[in-house]
Every structure is written in C-alpha cells, then in structure tokens.
PDB file of C-alpha atoms in Angstrom:
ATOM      1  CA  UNK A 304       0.949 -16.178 -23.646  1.00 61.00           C
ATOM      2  CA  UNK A 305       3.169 -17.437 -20.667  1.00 65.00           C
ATOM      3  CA  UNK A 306       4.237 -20.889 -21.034  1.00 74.00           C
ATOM      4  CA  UNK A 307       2.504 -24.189 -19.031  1.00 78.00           C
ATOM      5  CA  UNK A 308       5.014 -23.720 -16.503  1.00 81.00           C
ATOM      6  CA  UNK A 309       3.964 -19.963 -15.352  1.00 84.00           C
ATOM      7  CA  UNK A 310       0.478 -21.126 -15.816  1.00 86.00           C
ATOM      8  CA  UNK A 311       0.963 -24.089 -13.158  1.00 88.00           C
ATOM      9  CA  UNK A 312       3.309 -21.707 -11.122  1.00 90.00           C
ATOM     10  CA  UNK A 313       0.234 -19.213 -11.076  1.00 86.00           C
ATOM     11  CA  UNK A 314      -2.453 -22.157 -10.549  1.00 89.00           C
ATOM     12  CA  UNK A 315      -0.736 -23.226  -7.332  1.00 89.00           C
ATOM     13  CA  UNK A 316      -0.319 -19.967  -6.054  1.00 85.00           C
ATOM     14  CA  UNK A 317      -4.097 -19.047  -6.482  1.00 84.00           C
ATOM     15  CA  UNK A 318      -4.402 -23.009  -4.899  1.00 90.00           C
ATOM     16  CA  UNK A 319      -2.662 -21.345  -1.964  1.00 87.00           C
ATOM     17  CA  UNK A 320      -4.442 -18.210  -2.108  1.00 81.00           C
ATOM     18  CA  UNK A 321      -7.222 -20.117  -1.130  1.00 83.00           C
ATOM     19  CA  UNK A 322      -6.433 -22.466   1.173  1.00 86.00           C
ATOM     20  CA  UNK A 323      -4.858 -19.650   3.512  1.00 82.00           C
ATOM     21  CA  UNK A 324      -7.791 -17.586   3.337  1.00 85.00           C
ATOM     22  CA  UNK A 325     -10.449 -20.674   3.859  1.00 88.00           C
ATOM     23  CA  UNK A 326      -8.161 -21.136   6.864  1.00 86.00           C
ATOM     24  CA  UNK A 327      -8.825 -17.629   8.113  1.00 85.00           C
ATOM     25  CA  UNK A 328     -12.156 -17.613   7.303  1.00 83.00           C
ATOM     26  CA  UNK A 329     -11.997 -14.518   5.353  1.00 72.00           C
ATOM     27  CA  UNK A 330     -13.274 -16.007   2.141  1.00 75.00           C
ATOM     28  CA  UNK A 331     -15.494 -13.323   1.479  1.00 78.00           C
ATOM     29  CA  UNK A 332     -13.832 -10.279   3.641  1.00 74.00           C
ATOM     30  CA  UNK A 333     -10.790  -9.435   5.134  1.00 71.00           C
ATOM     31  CA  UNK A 334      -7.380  -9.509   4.833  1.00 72.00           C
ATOM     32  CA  UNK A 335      -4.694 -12.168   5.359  1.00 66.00           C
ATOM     33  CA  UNK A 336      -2.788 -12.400   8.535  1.00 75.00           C
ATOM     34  CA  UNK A 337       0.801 -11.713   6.106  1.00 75.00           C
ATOM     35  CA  UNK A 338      -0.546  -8.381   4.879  1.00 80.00           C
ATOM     36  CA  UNK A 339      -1.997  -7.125   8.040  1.00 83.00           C
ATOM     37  CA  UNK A 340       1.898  -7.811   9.034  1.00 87.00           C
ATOM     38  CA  UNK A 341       3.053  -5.917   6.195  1.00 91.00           C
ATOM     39  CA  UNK A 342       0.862  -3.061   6.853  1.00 91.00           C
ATOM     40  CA  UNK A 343       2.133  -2.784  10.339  1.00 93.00           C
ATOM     41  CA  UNK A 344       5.497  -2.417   9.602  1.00 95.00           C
ATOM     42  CA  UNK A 345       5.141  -0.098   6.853  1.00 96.00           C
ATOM     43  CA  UNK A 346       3.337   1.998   9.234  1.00 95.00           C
ATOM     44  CA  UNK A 347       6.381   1.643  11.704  1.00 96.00           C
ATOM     45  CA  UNK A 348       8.721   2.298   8.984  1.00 96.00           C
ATOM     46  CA  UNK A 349       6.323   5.295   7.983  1.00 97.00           C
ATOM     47  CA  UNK A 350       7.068   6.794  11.761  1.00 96.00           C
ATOM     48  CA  UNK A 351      10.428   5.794  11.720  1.00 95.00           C
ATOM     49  CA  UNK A 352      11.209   7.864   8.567  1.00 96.00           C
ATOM     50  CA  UNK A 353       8.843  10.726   9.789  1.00 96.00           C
ATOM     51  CA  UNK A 354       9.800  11.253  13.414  1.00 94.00           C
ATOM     52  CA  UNK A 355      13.164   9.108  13.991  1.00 93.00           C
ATOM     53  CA  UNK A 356      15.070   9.308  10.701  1.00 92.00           C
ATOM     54  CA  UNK A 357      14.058  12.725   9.888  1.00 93.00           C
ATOM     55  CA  UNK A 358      13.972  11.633   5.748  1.00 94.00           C
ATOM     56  CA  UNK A 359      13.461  14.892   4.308  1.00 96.00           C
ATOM     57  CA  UNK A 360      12.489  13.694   0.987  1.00 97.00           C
ATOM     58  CA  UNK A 361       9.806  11.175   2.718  1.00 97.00           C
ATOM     59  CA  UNK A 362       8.537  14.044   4.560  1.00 98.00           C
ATOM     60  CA  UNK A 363       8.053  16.623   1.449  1.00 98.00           C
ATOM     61  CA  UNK A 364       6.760  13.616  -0.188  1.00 98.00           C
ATOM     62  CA  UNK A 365       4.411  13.194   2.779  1.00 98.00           C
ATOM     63  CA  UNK A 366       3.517  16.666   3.600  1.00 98.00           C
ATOM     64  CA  UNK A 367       2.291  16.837  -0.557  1.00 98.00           C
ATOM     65  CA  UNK A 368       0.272  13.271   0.044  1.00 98.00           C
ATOM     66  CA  UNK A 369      -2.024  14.700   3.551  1.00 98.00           C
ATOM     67  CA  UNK A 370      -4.207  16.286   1.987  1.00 98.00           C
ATOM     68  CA  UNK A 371      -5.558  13.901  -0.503  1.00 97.00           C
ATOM     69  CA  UNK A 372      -5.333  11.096   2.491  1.00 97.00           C
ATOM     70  CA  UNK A 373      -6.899  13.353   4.650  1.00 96.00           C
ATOM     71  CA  UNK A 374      -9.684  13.604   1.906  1.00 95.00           C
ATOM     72  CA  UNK A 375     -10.123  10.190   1.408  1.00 94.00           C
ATOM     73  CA  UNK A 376      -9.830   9.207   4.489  1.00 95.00           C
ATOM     74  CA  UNK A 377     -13.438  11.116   5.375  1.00 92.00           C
ATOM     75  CA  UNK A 378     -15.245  10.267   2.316  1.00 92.00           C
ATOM     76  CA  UNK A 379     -14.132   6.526   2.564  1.00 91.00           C
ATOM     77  CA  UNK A 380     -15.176   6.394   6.330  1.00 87.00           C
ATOM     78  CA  UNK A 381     -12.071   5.118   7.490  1.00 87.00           C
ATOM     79  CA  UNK A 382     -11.633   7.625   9.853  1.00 88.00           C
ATOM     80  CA  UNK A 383     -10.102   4.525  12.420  1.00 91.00           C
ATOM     81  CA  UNK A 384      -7.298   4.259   9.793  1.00 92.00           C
ATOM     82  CA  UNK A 385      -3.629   5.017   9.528  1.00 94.00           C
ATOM     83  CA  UNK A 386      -2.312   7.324   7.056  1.00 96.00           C
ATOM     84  CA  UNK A 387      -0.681   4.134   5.155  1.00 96.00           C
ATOM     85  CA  UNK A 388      -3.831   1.966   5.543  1.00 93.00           C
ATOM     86  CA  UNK A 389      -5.727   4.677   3.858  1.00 95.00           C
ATOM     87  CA  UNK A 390      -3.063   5.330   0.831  1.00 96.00           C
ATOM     88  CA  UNK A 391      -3.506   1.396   0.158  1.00 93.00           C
ATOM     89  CA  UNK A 392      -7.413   1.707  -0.072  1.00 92.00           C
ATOM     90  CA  UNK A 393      -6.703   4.589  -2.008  1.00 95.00           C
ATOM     91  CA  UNK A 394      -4.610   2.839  -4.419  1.00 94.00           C
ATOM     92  CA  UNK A 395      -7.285  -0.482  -4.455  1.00 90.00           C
ATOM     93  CA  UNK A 396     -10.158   2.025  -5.523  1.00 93.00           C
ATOM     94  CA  UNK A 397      -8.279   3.535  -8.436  1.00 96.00           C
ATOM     95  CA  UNK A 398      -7.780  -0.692  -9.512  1.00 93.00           C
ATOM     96  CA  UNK A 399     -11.406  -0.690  -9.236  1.00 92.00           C
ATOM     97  CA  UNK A 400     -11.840   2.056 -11.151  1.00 94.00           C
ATOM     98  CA  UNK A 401      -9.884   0.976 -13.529  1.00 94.00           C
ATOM     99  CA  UNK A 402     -11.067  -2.439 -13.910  1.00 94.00           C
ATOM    100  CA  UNK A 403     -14.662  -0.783 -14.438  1.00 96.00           C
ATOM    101  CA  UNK A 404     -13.575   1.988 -17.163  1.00 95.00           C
ATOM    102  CA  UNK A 405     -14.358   4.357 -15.297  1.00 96.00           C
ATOM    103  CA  UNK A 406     -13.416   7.675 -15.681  1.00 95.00           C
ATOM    104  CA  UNK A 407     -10.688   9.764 -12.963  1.00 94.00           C
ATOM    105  CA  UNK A 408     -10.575  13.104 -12.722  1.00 95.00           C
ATOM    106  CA  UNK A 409      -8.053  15.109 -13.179  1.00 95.00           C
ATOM    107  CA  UNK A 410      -7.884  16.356  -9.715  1.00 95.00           C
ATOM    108  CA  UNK A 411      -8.496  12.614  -8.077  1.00 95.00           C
ATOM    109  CA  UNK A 412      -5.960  11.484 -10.789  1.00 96.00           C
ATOM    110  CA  UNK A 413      -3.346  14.137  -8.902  1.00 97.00           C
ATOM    111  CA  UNK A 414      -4.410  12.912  -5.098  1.00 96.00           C
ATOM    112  CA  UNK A 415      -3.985   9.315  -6.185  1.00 96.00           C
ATOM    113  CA  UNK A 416      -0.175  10.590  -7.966  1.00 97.00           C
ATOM    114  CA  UNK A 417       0.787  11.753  -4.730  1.00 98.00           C
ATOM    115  CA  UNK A 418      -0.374   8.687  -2.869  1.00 98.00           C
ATOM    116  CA  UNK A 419       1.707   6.558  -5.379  1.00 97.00           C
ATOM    117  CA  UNK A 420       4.591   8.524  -5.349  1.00 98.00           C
ATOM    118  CA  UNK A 421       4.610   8.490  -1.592  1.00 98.00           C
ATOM    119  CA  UNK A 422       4.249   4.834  -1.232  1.00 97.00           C
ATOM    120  CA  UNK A 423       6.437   4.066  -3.910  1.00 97.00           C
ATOM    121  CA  UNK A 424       9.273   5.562  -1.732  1.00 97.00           C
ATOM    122  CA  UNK A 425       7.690   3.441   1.134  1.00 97.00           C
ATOM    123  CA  UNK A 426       7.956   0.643  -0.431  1.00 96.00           C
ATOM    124  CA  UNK A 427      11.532   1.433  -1.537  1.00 96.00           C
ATOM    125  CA  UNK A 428      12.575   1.438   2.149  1.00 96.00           C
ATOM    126  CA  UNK A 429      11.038  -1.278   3.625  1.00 96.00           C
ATOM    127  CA  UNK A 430      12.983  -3.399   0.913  1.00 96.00           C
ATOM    128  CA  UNK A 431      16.160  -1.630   1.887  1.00 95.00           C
ATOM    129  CA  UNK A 432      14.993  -1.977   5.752  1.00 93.00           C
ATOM    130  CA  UNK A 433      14.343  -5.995   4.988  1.00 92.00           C
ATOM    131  CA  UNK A 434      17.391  -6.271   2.525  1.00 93.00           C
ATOM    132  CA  UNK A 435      19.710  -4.851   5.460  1.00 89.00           C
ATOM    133  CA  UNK A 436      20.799  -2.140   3.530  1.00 87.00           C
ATOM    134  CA  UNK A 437      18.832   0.826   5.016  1.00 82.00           C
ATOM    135  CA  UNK A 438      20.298   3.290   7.409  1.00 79.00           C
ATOM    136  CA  UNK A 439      18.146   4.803   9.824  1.00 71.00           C
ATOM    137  CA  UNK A 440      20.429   7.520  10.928  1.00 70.00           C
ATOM    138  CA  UNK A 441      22.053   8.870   7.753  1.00 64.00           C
ATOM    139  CA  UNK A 442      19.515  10.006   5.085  1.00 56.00           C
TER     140      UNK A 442
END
C-alpha cells in the first residue's frame, strides 16, 4: 500500500481531474482540451515520421499496424478519425475489456500488439521531439 503521501498526491490530482473537466463541461463525455493537444501533435509527429523523416522502422511498424486500424476503424464507426485517434480507442477498448474479464482473441490480441507496438514507438518520439533530442532528418 502506497504511503499517505501518494495517497494525498493522488487525491489532489483526481481533485484536479475534476475541476478541469467541470470547467469544460465534459463531465460525462469528452475529452480534455490537454489531450486533444496531445493527440494533435502525435498525429503531426505521425506525418512527420511517415512522409518528412522517412523513419523506416516507424513505417514497417506502420505498414504491419493498417490493417488492424483499418479494421477497427469501420467496426468502431470512427470512420472521421485519424489513424492515431483510432489506435488510442483501440488501446481504451482492450482496458475495457480487460477491466470486464473479458476474453481477447487471439487474432484481436495480435491487431491490438501491433497497435501497441506502433504507438509505443510514437510515444518514444514525441518524448525525444519534446526532450529536444529528436532529429528529424537523420533516422
């Protein structure tokens, strides 16, 4: 069990939770204005590696993912999403199904591997693009 401190340190940041989305009125949908941010620039970055950068590796990893976002992204109905919107929702749904004990199949427990793995190097970059460190020109 943590100790009192981590419990306060998580109280106030639930405290906060909810004050920001009270604020934005999205108590019962939505998403708050910071991750809407986040989600645009990882879908920047996502071009960027794609189309500017020419990241190999991102792209293999990519080119493995499409199919099982492509999938998703037409039994979800979320055909007005980007590619990185839909890997999120992707990755919320296996939580849920999770959290519910419900069982994956082998075959949606590959699509969602390939999701993960793919935004797991996403994520990767964006902290080297936000640390500084990141080099759009030299993979």
């Amino acid at each position: 069990m943590p100790d009192n401190s981590f419990i306060e340190q998580y109280k106030e940041w639930y405290r906060d939770l909810i004050a920001q989305m009270k604020s934005q009125r999205i108590q019962k949908t939505g998403h708050l204005h910071d991750l809407k941010d986040i989600i645009v620039e990882l879908s920047y970055l996502h071009n960027t590696l794609i189309n500017i950068s020419n990241d190999e590796k991102y792209k293999t990893l990519f080119t493995a993912a499409t199919p099982f976002i492509d999938e998703f992204k037409e039994i979800s109905n979320l055909k007005d999403k980007n590619a990185i919107e839909i890997v999120f929702h992707a990755m919320y749904m296996k939580l849920l199904l999770r959290l519910q004990k419900k069982e994956i199949s082998a075959e949606t427990e590959e699509a969602f591997d390939a999701m993960r793995i793919l935004i797991a190097y996403l994520a990767k970059a964006y902290h080297d693009m936000k640390s500084g460190s990141m080099n759009f020109l030299n993979n």
